[in-house]
C-alpha cells in the first residue's frame, strides 16, 4: 500500500525514498540489488573516514560496539546484522524507505524494531546529506543498540512517544530524542565524549561537539532540554551531557505526563540560549 512520506524540517524537496514499496507500518525489504559498486565504495570510504576519527571523540561504549556492524567495505545486509543484534539485546533493524511519521516511528521502537533507511547518499553528498541515509542510521544508531542500557532506553523512548502523541507533546519528546539519541554527549574521566548518532556519523560535527570552544555543553536536565528548540541543518549550539547512560534511562523512566504539563507552562528557549548559572562542561582537550 502506498503510504504518505514525511519530510524532515523545512526541506522543500520531495523525500528521496520510494514509499510505494512500504507496508502499512512503513517497513520494506532492504533492496540490496539497488546498490551499485559506486554505492558500496561510497559506504566503504564513509566508514573508513569516520572510524578513523573516533578515538578521543566517541565514547568507549560506541567504539567497542562498532565492529558488530560487520562489513566495512560494502553496505552490510540487514539480516546479517540482525543475526548478531537480536541475541544481544532483542533488537532488530528493519528497512524503511526514509523518514517516517512519528507514530509509526515510535511504534517500531516500542517493538524493538529500529527503522533503517536503505538508500545511500550519492558521492557528491559525501560530506552532507539532508535526510538520514543508510550510513547515518547504521553507523550512527545501530552500534549502541548492542548496549543493553541504551537499547532499553530506546524502547522506553518508543513507548513514551506513543503516549506523548496522545498528550500532544510530540515536539517536547522529539527534542529529547534530538538532544540525546542524535546529538548527546556523555562525561568521562578523560572529558566529554559523543554518543549521539547525528554526531558520530558526521565527519565535521564529531570534533566540533567535543572539542570546539563555540558550543555550550550543559548538564543533562530533562526540563531544560525539553524547553530548548533545536537546529536541523547546522551544527548544534547547545549539547547536553549525561553522567551515564543509566542517568538517561532513569530520567525517562517516570511518567512524563506531569513533566509535559510543567514544561508547556515555561517559556521555550532558543537553541543557543544561555541560562545563567547552569553547569557547563569544558571542551575536551
Ligand atoms: N523516521 N526513519 C526515521 N528515522 C528517524 O530517526 C525518525 C523518523 N521519523 C521521526 C523522527 N525520527 C523524529 O521526529 C523522532 O523524534 C520522532
Ligand atoms: Fe538519526
Short mmCIF file of C-alpha atoms and ligand atoms in Angstrom, two decimals:
data_model
loop_
_atom_site.label_atom_id
_atom_site.label_comp_id
_atom_site.label_asym_id
_atom_site.label_seq_id
_atom_site.Cartn_x
_atom_site.Cartn_y
_atom_site.Cartn_z
CA UNK A 1 0.00 0.00 0.00
CA UNK A 2 1.41 3.42 -0.85
CA UNK A 3 1.98 5.38 2.33
CA UNK A 4 2.41 9.12 2.71
CA UNK A 5 6.09 10.02 3.12
CA UNK A 6 7.23 12.59 5.65
CA UNK A 7 9.78 15.36 5.22
CA UNK A 8 12.17 16.38 7.99
CA UNK A 9 12.31 20.03 8.86
CA UNK A 10 11.80 22.67 6.22
CA UNK A 11 13.26 20.95 3.18
CA UNK A 12 11.11 21.62 0.13
CA UNK A 13 12.31 18.66 -1.90
CA UNK A 14 10.15 15.52 -2.04
CA UNK A 15 11.53 12.69 0.12
CA UNK A 16 14.16 10.53 -1.54
CA UNK A 17 12.77 7.12 -0.81
CA UNK A 18 10.26 5.06 -2.79
CA UNK A 19 7.41 4.83 -0.28
CA UNK A 20 5.22 2.78 -2.61
CA UNK A 21 7.21 -0.31 -1.58
CA UNK A 22 6.46 0.21 2.15
CA UNK A 23 3.93 -1.80 4.12
CA UNK A 24 1.30 -0.26 6.39
CA UNK A 25 3.89 0.04 9.18
CA UNK A 26 6.29 1.76 6.73
CA UNK A 27 8.72 -1.15 6.69
CA UNK A 28 10.05 -2.65 3.46
CA UNK A 29 12.70 -5.18 2.41
CA UNK A 30 16.29 -3.94 2.16
CA UNK A 31 16.62 -3.59 -1.59
CA UNK A 32 20.19 -4.91 -1.78
CA UNK A 33 20.13 -5.00 -5.60
CA UNK A 34 19.73 -1.17 -5.67
CA UNK A 35 23.34 -0.72 -4.52
CA UNK A 36 25.85 -0.12 -7.31
CA UNK A 37 29.59 -0.79 -6.95
CA UNK A 38 29.90 3.00 -6.53
CA UNK A 39 27.43 2.87 -3.62
CA UNK A 40 29.44 0.15 -1.88
CA UNK A 41 32.59 2.19 -2.45
CA UNK A 42 30.94 5.33 -1.02
CA UNK A 43 29.93 3.35 2.08
CA UNK A 44 33.48 1.94 2.41
CA UNK A 45 35.01 5.43 2.21
CA UNK A 46 32.45 6.89 4.67
CA UNK A 47 33.09 4.08 7.16
CA UNK A 48 36.89 4.32 6.79
CA UNK A 49 36.95 8.11 7.32
CA UNK A 50 34.53 8.09 10.24
CA UNK A 51 36.07 5.11 12.08
CA UNK A 52 39.49 6.84 11.95
CA UNK A 53 38.03 9.94 13.67
CA UNK A 54 36.54 8.10 16.68
CA UNK A 55 39.46 7.76 19.16
CA UNK A 56 39.34 10.59 21.73
CA UNK A 57 35.97 11.81 20.42
CA UNK A 58 33.45 8.92 20.55
CA UNK A 59 32.50 7.26 23.84
CA UNK A 60 34.16 3.91 24.61
CA UNK A 61 30.82 2.04 24.52
CA UNK A 62 30.29 3.10 20.90
CA UNK A 63 33.85 2.25 19.82
CA UNK A 64 33.57 -1.18 21.46
CA UNK A 65 30.21 -1.89 19.77
CA UNK A 66 31.05 -0.64 16.24
CA UNK A 67 32.54 -3.94 14.97
CA UNK A 68 29.08 -5.52 15.42
CA UNK A 69 28.11 -3.79 12.16
CA UNK A 70 30.22 -6.37 10.33
CA UNK A 71 31.11 -5.42 6.73
CA UNK A 72 33.22 -2.26 6.40
CA UNK A 73 33.99 -2.44 2.67
CA UNK A 74 30.39 -2.62 1.47
CA UNK A 75 26.86 -1.89 2.66
CA UNK A 76 26.01 -4.64 5.15
CA UNK A 77 22.98 -6.88 4.74
CA UNK A 78 20.48 -6.01 7.49
CA UNK A 79 19.78 -9.72 8.03
CA UNK A 80 23.47 -10.29 8.86
CA UNK A 81 23.43 -7.53 11.48
CA UNK A 82 20.16 -8.88 12.94
CA UNK A 83 21.83 -12.27 13.36
CA UNK A 84 24.08 -10.59 15.94
CA UNK A 85 21.75 -7.89 17.28
CA UNK A 86 18.73 -9.99 18.20
CA UNK A 87 20.66 -12.35 20.52
CA UNK A 88 22.48 -9.33 22.05
CA UNK A 89 19.57 -7.10 23.11
CA UNK A 90 16.40 -8.42 21.43
CA UNK A 91 16.51 -5.59 18.85
CA UNK A 92 16.28 -5.96 15.10
CA UNK A 93 16.75 -3.38 12.38
CA UNK A 94 14.08 -3.06 9.71
CA UNK A 95 14.40 -1.32 6.34
CA UNK A 96 12.29 1.78 5.65
CA UNK A 97 12.30 3.97 2.52
CA UNK A 98 13.33 7.03 4.57
CA UNK A 99 11.90 9.24 7.29
CA UNK A 100 8.52 8.05 8.55
CA UNK A 101 5.82 9.80 10.58
CA UNK A 102 6.25 9.92 14.32
CA UNK A 103 3.59 7.41 15.40
CA UNK A 104 4.83 4.61 13.08
CA UNK A 105 8.37 5.50 14.20
CA UNK A 106 7.53 5.28 17.91
CA UNK A 107 5.53 2.07 17.29
CA UNK A 108 8.54 0.36 15.71
CA UNK A 109 10.87 1.43 18.55
CA UNK A 110 8.37 0.16 21.13
CA UNK A 111 8.57 -3.25 19.38
CA UNK A 112 12.42 -3.20 19.44
CA UNK A 113 12.48 -2.66 15.69
CA UNK A 114 14.83 0.14 14.63
CA UNK A 115 13.96 1.71 11.24
CA UNK A 116 17.00 1.97 8.96
CA UNK A 117 16.72 3.92 5.72
CA UNK A 118 18.02 1.66 2.96
CA UNK A 119 19.23 4.16 0.34
CA UNK A 120 22.75 5.65 0.38
CA UNK A 121 23.82 9.20 -0.38
CA UNK A 122 25.45 9.90 -3.76
CA UNK A 123 29.22 10.53 -3.97
CA UNK A 124 28.61 14.28 -4.36
CA UNK A 125 26.81 14.22 -0.97
CA UNK A 126 29.81 12.58 0.71
CA UNK A 127 30.14 15.28 3.36
CA UNK A 128 26.49 16.07 4.00
CA UNK A 129 23.11 14.64 3.17
CA UNK A 130 19.91 16.40 4.24
CA UNK A 131 17.93 13.29 5.17
CA UNK A 132 19.28 10.37 7.16
CA UNK A 133 20.62 7.66 4.81
CA UNK A 134 21.77 4.07 5.46
CA UNK A 135 25.21 5.24 6.60
CA UNK A 136 23.78 7.65 9.20
CA UNK A 137 21.38 5.01 10.51
CA UNK A 138 23.76 2.05 10.50
CA UNK A 139 26.98 3.75 11.63
CA UNK A 140 25.29 6.32 13.89
CA UNK A 141 22.41 4.45 15.50
CA UNK A 142 22.94 0.69 15.33
CA UNK A 143 26.14 0.09 17.38
CA UNK A 144 24.62 1.39 20.63
CA UNK A 145 21.59 -0.87 20.15
CA UNK A 146 24.06 -3.59 21.18
CA UNK A 147 24.45 -1.80 24.55
CA UNK A 148 21.77 -3.20 26.91
CA UNK A 149 21.13 0.01 28.93
CA UNK A 150 20.95 2.20 25.83
CA UNK A 151 18.85 -0.40 23.99
CA UNK A 152 16.33 -0.39 26.85
CA UNK A 153 16.21 3.41 26.71
CA UNK A 154 15.36 3.44 23.01
CA UNK A 155 12.45 1.04 23.55
CA UNK A 156 11.24 3.14 26.52
CA UNK A 157 11.50 6.21 24.28
CA UNK A 158 9.26 4.50 21.70
CA UNK A 159 6.68 3.60 24.35
CA UNK A 160 6.85 7.15 25.74
CA UNK A 161 6.45 8.54 22.25
CA UNK A 162 3.13 6.79 21.74
CA UNK A 163 1.90 8.34 24.99
CA UNK A 164 3.32 11.76 24.08
CA UNK A 165 1.39 11.66 20.82
CA UNK A 166 -1.84 11.10 22.74
CA UNK A 167 -0.94 14.05 25.00
CA UNK A 168 0.03 16.30 22.10
CA UNK A 169 3.60 16.50 23.41
CA UNK A 170 5.48 15.11 20.42
CA UNK A 171 7.54 18.28 19.95
CA UNK A 172 8.85 18.08 23.51
CA UNK A 173 9.65 14.42 23.12
CA UNK A 174 11.35 14.86 19.75
CA UNK A 175 13.67 17.36 21.50
CA UNK A 176 14.57 14.60 23.94
CA UNK A 177 15.41 12.30 21.02
CA UNK A 178 17.32 15.06 19.25
CA UNK A 179 19.46 16.12 22.22
CA UNK A 180 20.23 12.55 23.35
CA UNK A 181 19.96 9.85 20.68
CA UNK A 182 21.03 12.18 17.86
CA UNK A 183 23.31 14.79 19.47
CA UNK A 184 24.08 13.60 23.00
CA UNK A 185 27.41 13.84 24.83
CA UNK A 186 28.47 11.83 27.86
CA UNK A 187 31.04 12.82 30.51
CA UNK A 188 34.07 10.58 31.13
CA UNK A 189 37.22 10.93 33.28
CA UNK A 190 39.04 11.99 30.08
CA UNK A 191 36.43 14.68 29.26
CA UNK A 192 33.18 14.75 27.27
CA UNK A 193 32.68 12.18 24.51
CA UNK A 194 29.96 11.75 21.81
CA UNK A 195 27.26 9.08 21.86
CA UNK A 196 24.65 10.77 19.60
CA UNK A 197 24.17 9.22 16.16
CA UNK A 198 23.98 12.56 14.34
CA UNK A 199 27.41 13.46 15.75
CA UNK A 200 29.01 10.01 15.39
CA UNK A 201 28.07 9.78 11.69
CA UNK A 202 29.25 13.32 10.87
CA UNK A 203 32.87 13.99 9.87
CA UNK A 204 32.70 17.62 10.94
CA UNK A 205 30.38 17.69 13.92
CA UNK A 206 32.18 14.92 15.82
CA UNK A 207 35.23 17.06 16.59
CA UNK A 208 33.11 20.24 16.82
CA UNK A 209 30.80 18.81 19.50
CA UNK A 210 33.66 17.52 21.69
CA UNK A 211 36.49 20.00 21.13
CA UNK A 212 35.20 23.33 19.74
CA UNK A 213 35.03 26.30 22.16
CA UNK A 214 31.94 27.62 20.30
CA UNK A 215 29.03 25.46 21.51
CA UNK A 216 27.95 25.25 25.14
CA UNK A 217 27.83 21.86 26.85
CA UNK A 218 25.30 21.84 29.68
CA UNK A 219 24.42 19.15 32.17
CA UNK A 220 21.60 16.85 31.03
CA UNK A 221 18.31 18.06 32.57
CA UNK A 222 15.05 16.84 31.05
CA UNK A 223 13.09 20.04 31.70
CA UNK A 224 15.83 22.35 30.39
CA UNK A 225 16.28 20.07 27.38
CA UNK A 226 12.57 19.89 26.51
CA UNK A 227 12.31 23.70 26.58
CA UNK A 228 15.16 24.06 24.09
CA UNK A 229 14.49 24.27 20.36
CA UNK A 230 17.00 22.54 18.07
CA UNK A 231 18.53 23.27 14.67
CA UNK A 232 18.08 20.73 11.90
CA UNK A 233 20.59 21.79 9.25
CA UNK A 234 23.60 23.17 11.13
CA UNK A 235 25.86 22.19 14.00
CA UNK A 236 24.19 22.42 17.40
CA UNK A 237 24.84 25.45 19.63
CA UNK A 238 23.97 23.52 22.77
CA UNK A 239 24.85 19.94 23.69
CA UNK A 240 23.50 18.14 26.76
CA UNK A 241 25.94 15.99 28.72
CA UNK A 242 25.00 12.78 30.53
CA UNK A 243 26.87 11.42 33.54
CA UNK A 244 25.97 7.86 32.41
CA UNK A 245 23.51 6.00 30.18
CA UNK A 246 21.78 4.90 33.39
CA UNK A 247 21.05 8.58 34.08
CA UNK A 248 19.25 8.79 30.73
CA UNK A 249 17.23 5.65 31.38
CA UNK A 250 16.37 6.69 34.97
CA UNK A 251 15.40 10.23 33.94
CA UNK A 252 12.94 8.95 31.36
CA UNK A 253 11.51 6.04 33.34
CA UNK A 254 8.83 8.01 35.27
CA UNK A 255 5.52 9.02 33.73
CA UNK A 256 6.15 12.18 31.73
CA UNK A 257 2.58 13.48 31.93
CA UNK A 258 3.26 15.93 34.80
CA UNK A 259 6.53 16.93 33.11
CA UNK A 260 4.75 17.84 29.86
CA UNK A 261 2.25 19.93 31.83
CA UNK A 262 5.09 21.73 33.61
CA UNK A 263 7.28 22.31 30.55
CA UNK A 264 4.38 23.65 28.49
CA UNK A 265 3.91 26.38 31.13
CA UNK A 266 7.53 27.51 30.71
CA UNK A 267 8.95 29.76 28.01
CA UNK A 268 10.76 27.99 25.20
CA UNK A 269 14.47 28.54 24.80
CA UNK A 270 16.34 29.18 21.56
CA UNK A 271 18.92 26.58 20.52
CA UNK A 272 21.70 28.97 21.58
CA UNK A 273 20.02 30.38 24.71
CA UNK A 274 22.38 30.87 27.65
CA UNK A 275 20.78 30.16 31.03
CA UNK A 276 22.51 31.87 33.96
CA UNK A 277 24.43 29.76 36.50
CA UNK A 278 23.86 26.36 34.88
CA UNK A 279 26.77 23.93 34.94
CA UNK A 280 28.80 23.94 31.72
CA UNK A 281 31.34 21.32 30.73
CA UNK A 282 34.63 22.41 29.17
CA UNK A 283 35.56 21.28 25.66
CA UNK A 284 37.65 18.11 25.77
CA UNK A 285 41.39 18.55 25.33
N1 LIG B 1 11.92 8.33 10.73
N2 LIG B 1 13.11 6.71 9.54
C1 LIG B 1 13.06 7.62 10.55
N3 LIG B 1 14.14 7.80 11.34
C2 LIG B 1 14.12 8.69 12.37
O1 LIG B 1 15.12 8.84 13.10
C3 LIG B 1 12.95 9.44 12.60
C4 LIG B 1 11.85 9.23 11.75
N4 LIG B 1 10.72 9.95 11.95
C5 LIG B 1 10.56 10.90 13.01
C6 LIG B 1 11.80 11.07 13.84
N5 LIG B 1 12.89 10.34 13.63
C7 LIG B 1 11.86 12.09 14.95
O2 LIG B 1 10.92 13.10 14.76
C8 LIG B 1 11.65 11.47 16.32
O3 LIG B 1 11.93 12.44 17.31
C9 LIG B 1 10.25 11.02 16.46
FE1 LIG B 2 19.10 9.55 13.27
#
